[in-house]
Amino acid sequence: MQPQAIMQPTADTPERRAFYTKIDKQNLTPLWLSLAELVTPEPRSACRPASWRFDDIRAYMLEAGSLITAKEAERRVLVLENPGLRGQSKITTDMYAGVQLVMPGEVAPAHRHTQSALRFVLEGEGAYTAVNGERTIMHEGDFIITPPMAWHDHGNPSDEPIFWLDGLDIPVVQFLDASFAEHLDVDEQPITRPVGDSDARYGANLLPVDHKGGGGSSPVFNYPYARTRDALERMRRADDWDPCHGLKMRYTNPITGNHAMATMATFIQLLPKGFSTSAYRSTDATVFVPIEGRGRSVISTRSGEDFVVEWNKRDVFVVPSWHRVRHEAAEDEDAVLFSYSDRPIQEALYLFREDGGNA
Ligand SMILES: [Fe+2]
């Protein structure tokens, strides 16, 4: 049985309309006119399936690189706006995405804010992100966390431009009216700990003996791709493929076992060459970034028409809430996809739903 709307439209009469006009002056409005739009039988989002080609973004970013410095821009970023949510700096209803460029020799100056940020390195090697007094060196495919209110700056001492995807919970913080931000009076924050310190303390299945508390963000703030990729490669030998996901892992906070960030879930998934997934849908609209391989994803839309994304490495595409998606890796190449969503929020609020069937 298909779910139905919980109420049918009400009749419009001159008396009712006069009543609505009268109460409007008192900032009152009848629920029966908006109930069906507010409490829908299924998720009904303005967010649309969409995709961006990295080659296009890259060319525009380099153009932006000659127009404005990272310092003047604070962050030289092009925002990926969902076509159904233009003008709102949103890639989904509650998530933000942008591509950031730091040119050789530049520094994106130190600041901090309540918004959480993830970085997924798309192209370039040897730049750094500094978080709370520690630098981490950025390599392609690395997943790096900037926790809420952590000082962070980015610098590029290499001789190549570096591009990464920024994923932030900006719309969530905006919705909650909980934004605070401040700027440090120097571009680069003082470095107080050696490179790799957090990884040694928290990323080796060990914790400092007196470590207390969990915290919402993982203290491991760089998940290097080399290690992630190696884990996927070793797991594939078990030949244990999920029909909907291939081989999909979530990044975790080693202290709590929860998602690595409080508001955003992050995932990495291997689709071996020629693998086609079954249809899957979930309530967390998801942003995908292939970092290896080629393929296509077929997203079912409410109108019944499929939205097909032919993706290459570094492209970005978005699957809205409760839209079925199937992924196919090219016949001649394995594919690896990074993705992120608001799943921790939905799980905490007992709202998360998924459906791996075709019904
Ligand atoms: Fe920032």
Coordinates of C-alpha atoms and ligand atoms in Angstrom, one line a residue:
M1 CA 0.0 0.0 0.0
Q2 CA 1.4 3.4 -1.0
P3 CA 1.4 6.0 1.8
Q4 CA -1.1 8.8 1.3
A5 CA -1.0 12.4 2.4
I6 CA -2.5 12.8 5.8
M7 CA -5.1 15.3 4.7
Q8 CA -6.8 16.4 1.5
P9 CA -6.9 20.1 0.4
T10 CA -9.6 22.1 2.1
A11 CA -12.3 24.1 0.1
D12 CA -11.7 27.8 -0.4
T13 CA -14.7 29.9 0.5
P14 CA -15.1 33.7 0.7
E15 CA -15.8 33.4 4.5
R16 CA -12.7 31.4 5.1
R17 CA -10.5 33.7 3.0
A18 CA -11.8 36.7 5.0
F19 CA -11.0 34.9 8.2
Y20 CA -7.5 34.1 7.0
T21 CA -6.9 37.8 6.1
K22 CA -8.2 38.9 9.5
I23 CA -6.0 36.6 11.6
D24 CA -3.0 37.3 9.4
K25 CA -2.7 40.8 11.0
Q26 CA -2.1 39.0 14.3
N27 CA 0.6 36.8 12.8
L28 CA -1.7 33.8 12.8
T29 CA -2.2 31.3 10.1
P30 CA -4.4 28.2 9.7
L31 CA -2.5 24.9 9.9
W32 CA -5.0 23.1 7.6
L33 CA -3.7 25.1 4.7
S34 CA -0.1 24.0 5.2
L35 CA -0.3 20.7 7.0
A36 CA 0.0 18.5 3.9
E37 CA 3.2 20.4 2.9
L38 CA 4.6 20.3 6.4
V39 CA 4.0 16.7 7.3
T40 CA 4.6 14.7 4.1
P41 CA 4.1 10.9 3.8
E42 CA 7.7 10.7 2.5
P43 CA 10.7 13.1 2.4
R44 CA 9.9 15.9 -0.1
S45 CA 13.0 18.0 -0.6
A46 CA 13.9 20.9 -2.9
C47 CA 17.3 19.2 -3.1
R48 CA 17.8 17.7 -6.6
P49 CA 20.2 15.1 -8.0
A50 CA 23.2 17.0 -9.4
S51 CA 26.7 16.6 -10.5
W52 CA 29.8 18.7 -11.2
R53 CA 32.8 17.8 -13.3
F54 CA 36.2 18.4 -11.6
D55 CA 37.8 19.5 -14.9
D56 CA 35.3 22.4 -15.1
I57 CA 35.6 23.4 -11.5
R58 CA 39.4 23.2 -11.7
A59 CA 39.6 25.6 -14.7
Y60 CA 37.3 28.1 -12.9
M61 CA 39.3 27.8 -9.7
L62 CA 42.5 28.6 -11.5
E63 CA 40.8 31.6 -13.1
A64 CA 39.7 32.6 -9.5
G65 CA 43.4 32.1 -8.5
S66 CA 44.4 35.0 -10.7
L67 CA 41.5 37.2 -9.5
I68 CA 41.9 36.9 -5.8
T69 CA 44.4 35.7 -3.3
A70 CA 43.6 33.1 -0.6
K71 CA 44.4 35.8 2.0
E72 CA 42.0 38.4 0.6
A73 CA 39.3 35.8 0.0
E74 CA 39.9 34.3 3.5
R75 CA 39.1 31.0 1.8
R76 CA 39.3 30.8 -2.0
V77 CA 36.4 28.5 -2.6
L78 CA 33.8 27.9 -5.2
V79 CA 30.6 26.7 -3.6
L80 CA 28.7 23.8 -5.1
E81 CA 25.1 24.9 -5.0
N82 CA 22.4 22.4 -5.5
P83 CA 20.3 23.5 -8.5
G84 CA 17.1 23.2 -6.4
L85 CA 18.6 25.3 -3.6
R86 CA 20.4 28.2 -5.5
G87 CA 21.5 31.2 -3.5
Q88 CA 21.7 29.3 -0.2
S89 CA 25.2 27.9 -0.3
K90 CA 23.9 24.3 0.1
I91 CA 24.6 21.1 -1.7
T92 CA 21.9 19.4 0.2
T93 CA 19.2 20.8 2.5
D94 CA 21.6 20.8 5.5
M95 CA 25.1 20.3 4.1
Y96 CA 27.6 22.6 2.4
A97 CA 30.2 21.7 -0.2
G98 CA 32.9 23.8 -1.8
V99 CA 36.1 23.3 -3.7
Q100 CA 39.1 25.2 -2.3
L101 CA 42.3 26.1 -4.0
V102 CA 45.6 27.1 -2.3
M103 CA 48.3 28.2 -4.8
P104 CA 52.0 27.6 -4.1
G105 CA 53.3 29.8 -1.4
E106 CA 49.9 30.9 -0.2
V107 CA 48.4 30.7 3.3
A108 CA 44.6 30.6 4.0
P109 CA 44.8 32.4 7.3
A110 CA 44.0 31.0 10.8
H111 CA 40.4 31.2 12.1
R112 CA 38.0 29.1 13.9
H113 CA 34.2 28.6 14.0
T114 CA 31.5 26.5 15.4
Q115 CA 30.9 24.8 12.0
S116 CA 32.6 21.5 11.6
A117 CA 34.6 21.0 8.4
L118 CA 35.9 18.0 6.5
R119 CA 38.5 18.2 3.8
F120 CA 38.9 15.6 1.1
V121 CA 42.0 16.2 -0.9
L122 CA 41.3 16.0 -4.7
E123 CA 44.6 17.0 -6.3
G124 CA 48.0 18.1 -5.1
E125 CA 50.6 17.0 -2.5
G126 CA 52.5 18.6 0.2
A127 CA 50.3 21.4 1.4
Y128 CA 49.3 21.3 5.0
T129 CA 46.4 21.9 7.3
A130 CA 47.1 23.0 10.8
V131 CA 44.6 22.2 13.5
N132 CA 45.1 23.2 17.2
G133 CA 48.8 23.6 16.9
E134 CA 49.6 20.5 14.8
R135 CA 50.2 20.4 11.0
T136 CA 49.2 17.5 8.9
I137 CA 50.6 17.1 5.3
M138 CA 47.8 16.7 2.7
H139 CA 47.9 14.0 0.1
E140 CA 45.3 13.0 -2.5
G141 CA 42.4 11.1 -1.0
D142 CA 43.2 12.1 2.6
F143 CA 40.2 12.9 4.8
I144 CA 41.0 15.7 7.2
I145 CA 38.8 17.0 10.0
T146 CA 38.6 20.5 11.5
P147 CA 36.5 20.2 14.6
P148 CA 34.2 22.9 15.9
M149 CA 36.1 25.9 17.3
A150 CA 39.5 24.4 16.4
W151 CA 42.0 27.0 15.1
H152 CA 42.9 26.1 11.5
D153 CA 44.9 27.4 8.7
H154 CA 46.1 26.0 5.4
G155 CA 49.4 26.6 3.6
N156 CA 50.9 25.4 0.4
P157 CA 54.7 25.3 0.4
S158 CA 54.7 22.9 -2.5
D159 CA 55.2 24.0 -6.1
E160 CA 51.8 22.8 -7.3
P161 CA 48.3 24.2 -6.7
I162 CA 46.3 22.0 -4.3
F163 CA 42.5 21.4 -4.5
W164 CA 40.3 19.9 -2.0
L165 CA 36.6 19.5 -1.3
D166 CA 35.3 21.2 1.8
G167 CA 32.3 19.7 3.4
L168 CA 30.7 21.7 6.3
D169 CA 27.6 21.6 8.4
I170 CA 27.0 25.3 7.8
P171 CA 23.2 25.0 7.1
V172 CA 22.8 23.0 10.3
V173 CA 24.5 25.6 12.4
Q174 CA 22.6 28.3 10.6
F175 CA 19.3 26.6 11.3
L176 CA 20.2 26.3 15.0
D177 CA 21.4 30.0 15.1
A178 CA 24.6 28.8 16.7
S179 CA 27.3 30.4 14.6
F180 CA 30.4 31.9 16.3
A181 CA 33.6 32.6 14.5
E182 CA 36.9 34.4 15.1
H183 CA 40.1 35.3 13.4
L184 CA 43.6 34.9 14.7
D185 CA 45.8 38.0 14.5
V186 CA 48.5 36.0 12.7
D187 CA 48.1 34.1 9.4
E188 CA 49.7 30.9 10.7
Q189 CA 48.9 29.6 14.1
P190 CA 51.8 28.7 16.5
I191 CA 52.8 25.1 16.0
T192 CA 53.1 23.3 19.4
R193 CA 53.1 19.6 18.4
P194 CA 55.1 17.7 15.8
V195 CA 53.5 16.4 12.6
G196 CA 51.9 13.0 13.3
D197 CA 51.4 13.6 17.0
S198 CA 47.6 13.0 17.0
D199 CA 48.0 9.9 14.8
A200 CA 50.5 8.4 17.2
R201 CA 48.4 9.2 20.3
Y202 CA 45.0 8.2 19.0
G203 CA 45.4 6.5 15.6
A204 CA 47.3 3.3 16.6
N205 CA 44.6 1.5 18.6
L206 CA 46.1 3.1 21.7
L207 CA 45.1 5.9 23.9
P208 CA 47.1 7.9 26.5
V209 CA 46.5 6.1 29.7
D210 CA 44.7 8.9 31.5
H211 CA 42.7 10.0 28.5
K212 CA 39.2 11.1 29.6
G213 CA 36.1 11.8 27.6
G214 CA 35.0 11.2 24.1
G215 CA 34.1 14.4 22.4
G216 CA 32.2 14.8 19.2
S217 CA 35.1 14.9 16.8
S218 CA 37.8 12.3 16.3
P219 CA 41.2 13.4 17.7
V220 CA 42.7 11.7 14.6
F221 CA 42.3 14.6 12.3
N222 CA 43.9 13.1 9.2
Y223 CA 42.8 9.7 7.8
P224 CA 45.5 9.2 5.2
Y225 CA 44.3 7.6 1.9
A226 CA 47.2 5.3 1.7
R227 CA 46.1 3.5 4.9
T228 CA 42.4 3.6 4.0
R229 CA 43.1 2.2 0.5
D230 CA 45.3 -0.5 1.9
A231 CA 42.6 -1.6 4.3
L232 CA 40.1 -1.8 1.4
E233 CA 42.5 -3.8 -0.7
R234 CA 43.1 -6.3 2.1
M235 CA 39.4 -6.7 2.9
R236 CA 38.5 -7.4 -0.7
R237 CA 40.3 -10.7 -0.4
A238 CA 37.4 -11.9 1.7
D239 CA 35.2 -11.4 -1.4
D240 CA 32.4 -10.3 0.9
W241 CA 30.5 -7.7 -1.2
D242 CA 27.4 -5.9 -0.1
P243 CA 24.9 -5.9 -2.9
C244 CA 24.0 -2.2 -2.3
H245 CA 27.4 -0.8 -1.3
G246 CA 30.2 -3.1 -2.7
L247 CA 32.7 -2.7 0.2
K248 CA 31.8 0.3 2.2
M249 CA 33.4 1.5 5.4
R250 CA 32.7 4.5 7.7
Y251 CA 35.4 6.7 9.2
T252 CA 35.1 6.5 13.0
N253 CA 36.2 8.3 16.1
P254 CA 38.5 5.7 17.8
I255 CA 37.5 6.9 21.2
T256 CA 33.8 6.4 20.9
G257 CA 33.4 4.2 17.8
N258 CA 30.9 6.8 16.6
H259 CA 31.2 8.6 13.3
A260 CA 34.4 10.6 13.0
M261 CA 32.5 13.9 13.3
A262 CA 29.4 14.8 15.3
T263 CA 27.3 16.2 12.5
M264 CA 28.7 14.5 9.4
A265 CA 29.2 10.9 8.5
T266 CA 32.0 10.1 6.1
F267 CA 32.4 6.9 4.1
I268 CA 34.8 5.2 1.7
Q269 CA 33.7 2.5 -0.6
L270 CA 35.4 0.2 -3.1
L271 CA 33.5 -1.0 -6.2
P272 CA 35.6 -3.5 -8.1
K273 CA 35.7 -3.2 -11.9
G274 CA 32.4 -4.2 -13.5
F275 CA 30.5 -4.2 -10.2
S276 CA 26.9 -2.9 -10.2
T277 CA 25.1 -2.2 -7.0
S278 CA 21.5 -2.9 -6.2
A279 CA 19.2 0.1 -5.7
Y280 CA 19.5 1.7 -2.3
R281 CA 17.9 4.7 -0.7
S282 CA 18.2 6.4 2.7
T283 CA 17.0 9.5 4.4
D284 CA 20.5 11.1 4.5
A285 CA 21.1 13.0 1.3
T286 CA 24.7 12.1 0.3
V287 CA 27.5 13.8 -1.5
F288 CA 29.8 11.5 -3.4
V289 CA 33.3 12.1 -4.7
P290 CA 35.0 9.3 -6.7
I291 CA 38.8 9.3 -6.0
E292 CA 39.7 6.4 -8.3
G293 CA 38.2 5.0 -11.4
R294 CA 35.2 5.8 -13.6
G295 CA 31.6 4.7 -13.6
R296 CA 28.1 5.8 -13.6
S297 CA 25.3 6.3 -11.0
V298 CA 21.6 6.1 -11.7
I299 CA 19.4 8.2 -9.4
S300 CA 15.7 7.7 -9.6
T301 CA 13.8 10.9 -9.3
R302 CA 10.2 11.5 -8.1
S303 CA 9.1 12.3 -11.7
G304 CA 10.1 8.8 -12.6
E305 CA 12.9 9.9 -14.9
D306 CA 16.4 8.7 -14.0
F307 CA 19.2 11.1 -13.4
V308 CA 22.4 9.5 -14.8
V309 CA 25.8 10.7 -13.7
E310 CA 28.8 9.5 -15.7
W311 CA 31.6 10.2 -13.3
N312 CA 35.3 10.4 -13.4
K313 CA 37.8 10.7 -10.6
R314 CA 37.3 13.9 -8.5
D315 CA 33.9 14.7 -9.9
V316 CA 31.2 15.4 -7.3
F317 CA 27.5 14.3 -7.3
V318 CA 24.7 14.4 -4.9
V319 CA 21.9 11.9 -4.1
P320 CA 19.0 13.6 -2.3
S321 CA 17.1 12.0 0.6
W322 CA 15.0 9.0 -0.2
H323 CA 16.1 8.8 -3.9
R324 CA 17.1 5.4 -5.0
V325 CA 20.6 5.1 -6.4
R326 CA 22.6 2.4 -8.2
H327 CA 26.3 2.7 -8.8
E328 CA 28.3 1.0 -11.6
A329 CA 32.1 0.8 -11.8
A330 CA 33.6 0.8 -15.3
E331 CA 34.5 -2.7 -16.7
D332 CA 38.3 -2.0 -16.8
E333 CA 39.0 -0.2 -13.5
D334 CA 38.2 -0.4 -9.8
A335 CA 36.4 2.6 -8.4
V336 CA 36.7 4.2 -4.9
L337 CA 34.1 6.7 -3.7
F338 CA 34.3 9.0 -0.8
S339 CA 31.0 10.3 0.5
Y340 CA 29.5 12.3 3.4
S341 CA 26.0 13.0 4.8
D342 CA 24.1 14.2 7.9
R343 CA 23.6 10.7 9.1
P344 CA 24.9 11.2 12.7
I345 CA 22.3 13.9 13.2
Q346 CA 19.5 11.7 11.9
E347 CA 20.7 8.7 13.9
A348 CA 20.9 10.8 17.1
L349 CA 17.3 12.0 16.5
Y350 CA 16.1 8.5 15.6
L351 CA 15.1 9.7 12.1
F352 CA 17.5 7.7 9.9
R353 CA 15.8 5.2 7.6
E354 CA 17.3 3.1 4.8
D355 CA 15.9 0.7 2.2
G356 CA 18.1 -1.7 0.4
G357 CA 15.2 -3.3 -1.5
N358 CA 13.7 -2.5 -4.9
A359 CA 10.1 -2.5 -3.6
Ligands
FE1 FE 37.3 27.5 8.4

